[in-house]
């Protein structure tokens, strides 16, 4: 069993949708592996859907991306009061080794 690294060994950064699409970490969890190459035009076509999405990514000590998730902006109605909220999705990590 591999020893777990402390959370402090990882750097968490928000990436733009364009940066996220180039890393394609979520393809390992939700798509074909290896993912067929995507043209710049195909990649750009999806960017408007991610415009307001927050995309935190975890990078290991060497700067390699290892995990990501999506936070989608949403509005909740709590007892008649509208509150800003974030829906979590697209949680993925790369396999070890």
PDB file of C-alpha atoms in Angstrom:
ATOM      1  CA  UNK A   1       0.000   0.000   0.000  1.00  0.00           C
ATOM      2  CA  UNK A   2       1.316   3.431  -0.947  1.00  0.00           C
ATOM      3  CA  UNK A   3       1.713   5.981   1.827  1.00  0.00           C
ATOM      4  CA  UNK A   4      -0.622   8.942   1.530  1.00  0.00           C
ATOM      5  CA  UNK A   5       0.899  12.363   1.114  1.00  0.00           C
ATOM      6  CA  UNK A   6      -0.245  15.176   3.417  1.00  0.00           C
ATOM      7  CA  UNK A   7      -2.623  17.716   1.862  1.00  0.00           C
ATOM      8  CA  UNK A   8       0.052  20.378   2.375  1.00  0.00           C
ATOM      9  CA  UNK A   9       2.143  18.667  -0.333  1.00  0.00           C
ATOM     10  CA  UNK A  10      -0.380  19.799  -2.960  1.00  0.00           C
ATOM     11  CA  UNK A  11      -0.931  23.191  -4.522  1.00  0.00           C
ATOM     12  CA  UNK A  12      -4.563  24.073  -5.305  1.00  0.00           C
ATOM     13  CA  UNK A  13      -5.058  26.471  -8.211  1.00  0.00           C
ATOM     14  CA  UNK A  14      -8.099  27.747 -10.094  1.00  0.00           C
ATOM     15  CA  UNK A  15      -7.673  27.192 -13.822  1.00  0.00           C
ATOM     16  CA  UNK A  16      -9.538  28.745 -16.717  1.00  0.00           C
ATOM     17  CA  UNK A  17     -11.857  26.523 -18.780  1.00  0.00           C
ATOM     18  CA  UNK A  18      -9.301  26.639 -21.596  1.00  0.00           C
ATOM     19  CA  UNK A  19      -6.467  25.448 -19.320  1.00  0.00           C
ATOM     20  CA  UNK A  20      -8.730  22.733 -17.897  1.00  0.00           C
ATOM     21  CA  UNK A  21      -9.679  21.426 -21.343  1.00  0.00           C
ATOM     22  CA  UNK A  22      -6.013  21.027 -22.301  1.00  0.00           C
ATOM     23  CA  UNK A  23      -5.250  18.899 -19.212  1.00  0.00           C
ATOM     24  CA  UNK A  24      -8.259  16.601 -19.755  1.00  0.00           C
ATOM     25  CA  UNK A  25      -7.947  15.011 -16.290  1.00  0.00           C
ATOM     26  CA  UNK A  26     -11.673  14.256 -16.250  1.00  0.00           C
ATOM     27  CA  UNK A  27     -11.277  12.089 -19.363  1.00  0.00           C
ATOM     28  CA  UNK A  28      -9.580   9.448 -17.206  1.00  0.00           C
ATOM     29  CA  UNK A  29     -12.705   9.205 -15.045  1.00  0.00           C
ATOM     30  CA  UNK A  30     -15.496   9.890 -17.522  1.00  0.00           C
ATOM     31  CA  UNK A  31     -14.204   9.200 -21.015  1.00  0.00           C
ATOM     32  CA  UNK A  32     -12.158   6.913 -23.161  1.00  0.00           C
ATOM     33  CA  UNK A  33      -8.538   6.471 -22.129  1.00  0.00           C
ATOM     34  CA  UNK A  34      -6.461   7.497 -23.886  1.00  0.00           C
ATOM     35  CA  UNK A  35      -8.799  10.240 -25.029  1.00  0.00           C
ATOM     36  CA  UNK A  36      -8.867  10.722 -28.800  1.00  0.00           C
ATOM     37  CA  UNK A  37      -7.180  13.989 -29.764  1.00  0.00           C
ATOM     38  CA  UNK A  38      -9.553  16.949 -29.772  1.00  0.00           C
ATOM     39  CA  UNK A  39      -9.101  19.766 -32.259  1.00  0.00           C
ATOM     40  CA  UNK A  40      -8.779  23.352 -31.051  1.00  0.00           C
ATOM     41  CA  UNK A  41     -12.155  24.045 -32.675  1.00  0.00           C
ATOM     42  CA  UNK A  42     -13.852  21.210 -30.722  1.00  0.00           C
ATOM     43  CA  UNK A  43     -12.238  22.377 -27.487  1.00  0.00           C
ATOM     44  CA  UNK A  44     -13.318  26.006 -28.054  1.00  0.00           C
ATOM     45  CA  UNK A  45     -16.899  24.918 -28.830  1.00  0.00           C
ATOM     46  CA  UNK A  46     -17.312  23.688 -25.218  1.00  0.00           C
ATOM     47  CA  UNK A  47     -15.800  26.743 -23.513  1.00  0.00           C
ATOM     48  CA  UNK A  48     -19.005  28.876 -23.429  1.00  0.00           C
ATOM     49  CA  UNK A  49     -20.683  26.181 -21.296  1.00  0.00           C
ATOM     50  CA  UNK A  50     -17.903  26.481 -18.722  1.00  0.00           C
ATOM     51  CA  UNK A  51     -17.706  30.288 -18.644  1.00  0.00           C
ATOM     52  CA  UNK A  52     -18.890  30.778 -15.045  1.00  0.00           C
ATOM     53  CA  UNK A  53     -17.626  27.445 -13.732  1.00  0.00           C
ATOM     54  CA  UNK A  54     -14.845  27.457 -11.130  1.00  0.00           C
ATOM     55  CA  UNK A  55     -12.232  24.792 -11.796  1.00  0.00           C
ATOM     56  CA  UNK A  56      -9.914  24.029  -8.846  1.00  0.00           C
ATOM     57  CA  UNK A  57      -7.035  21.678  -9.660  1.00  0.00           C
ATOM     58  CA  UNK A  58      -4.524  19.974  -7.374  1.00  0.00           C
ATOM     59  CA  UNK A  59      -0.864  19.884  -8.417  1.00  0.00           C
ATOM     60  CA  UNK A  60       1.783  17.744  -6.744  1.00  0.00           C
ATOM     61  CA  UNK A  61       5.151  19.035  -5.535  1.00  0.00           C
ATOM     62  CA  UNK A  62       6.654  18.671  -9.029  1.00  0.00           C
ATOM     63  CA  UNK A  63       3.860  20.777 -10.568  1.00  0.00           C
ATOM     64  CA  UNK A  64       2.076  17.837 -12.191  1.00  0.00           C
ATOM     65  CA  UNK A  65      -1.739  18.098 -12.185  1.00  0.00           C
ATOM     66  CA  UNK A  66      -3.250  15.181 -10.240  1.00  0.00           C
ATOM     67  CA  UNK A  67      -6.912  16.031  -9.580  1.00  0.00           C
ATOM     68  CA  UNK A  68      -9.698  18.447 -10.462  1.00  0.00           C
ATOM     69  CA  UNK A  69     -13.329  19.293  -9.847  1.00  0.00           C
ATOM     70  CA  UNK A  70     -15.952  21.678 -11.200  1.00  0.00           C
ATOM     71  CA  UNK A  71     -18.051  24.121  -9.186  1.00  0.00           C
ATOM     72  CA  UNK A  72     -21.121  25.157 -11.161  1.00  0.00           C
ATOM     73  CA  UNK A  73     -22.862  28.401 -10.146  1.00  0.00           C
ATOM     74  CA  UNK A  74     -26.402  27.834  -8.929  1.00  0.00           C
ATOM     75  CA  UNK A  75     -29.077  29.634  -6.967  1.00  0.00           C
ATOM     76  CA  UNK A  76     -30.838  28.012  -4.008  1.00  0.00           C
ATOM     77  CA  UNK A  77     -34.194  29.038  -2.572  1.00  0.00           C
ATOM     78  CA  UNK A  78     -34.026  28.650   1.193  1.00  0.00           C
ATOM     79  CA  UNK A  79     -37.334  29.538   2.860  1.00  0.00           C
ATOM     80  CA  UNK A  80     -38.058  32.138   0.209  1.00  0.00           C
ATOM     81  CA  UNK A  81     -34.585  33.675   0.210  1.00  0.00           C
ATOM     82  CA  UNK A  82     -32.434  33.226  -2.910  1.00  0.00           C
ATOM     83  CA  UNK A  83     -28.837  32.341  -2.093  1.00  0.00           C
ATOM     84  CA  UNK A  84     -25.813  31.843  -4.305  1.00  0.00           C
ATOM     85  CA  UNK A  85     -24.539  28.272  -4.258  1.00  0.00           C
ATOM     86  CA  UNK A  86     -22.160  26.012  -6.110  1.00  0.00           C
ATOM     87  CA  UNK A  87     -22.920  22.559  -7.455  1.00  0.00           C
ATOM     88  CA  UNK A  88     -19.991  20.119  -7.353  1.00  0.00           C
ATOM     89  CA  UNK A  89     -19.300  17.819 -10.272  1.00  0.00           C
ATOM     90  CA  UNK A  90     -16.598  16.524 -12.551  1.00  0.00           C
ATOM     91  CA  UNK A  91     -14.498  15.244  -9.646  1.00  0.00           C
ATOM     92  CA  UNK A  92     -11.570  13.274 -11.040  1.00  0.00           C
ATOM     93  CA  UNK A  93      -8.031  12.258 -10.181  1.00  0.00           C
ATOM     94  CA  UNK A  94      -5.262  10.632 -12.159  1.00  0.00           C
ATOM     95  CA  UNK A  95      -4.149   7.117 -11.285  1.00  0.00           C
ATOM     96  CA  UNK A  96      -0.973   6.733  -9.210  1.00  0.00           C
ATOM     97  CA  UNK A  97       2.171   5.702 -11.027  1.00  0.00           C
TER      98      UNK A  97
END
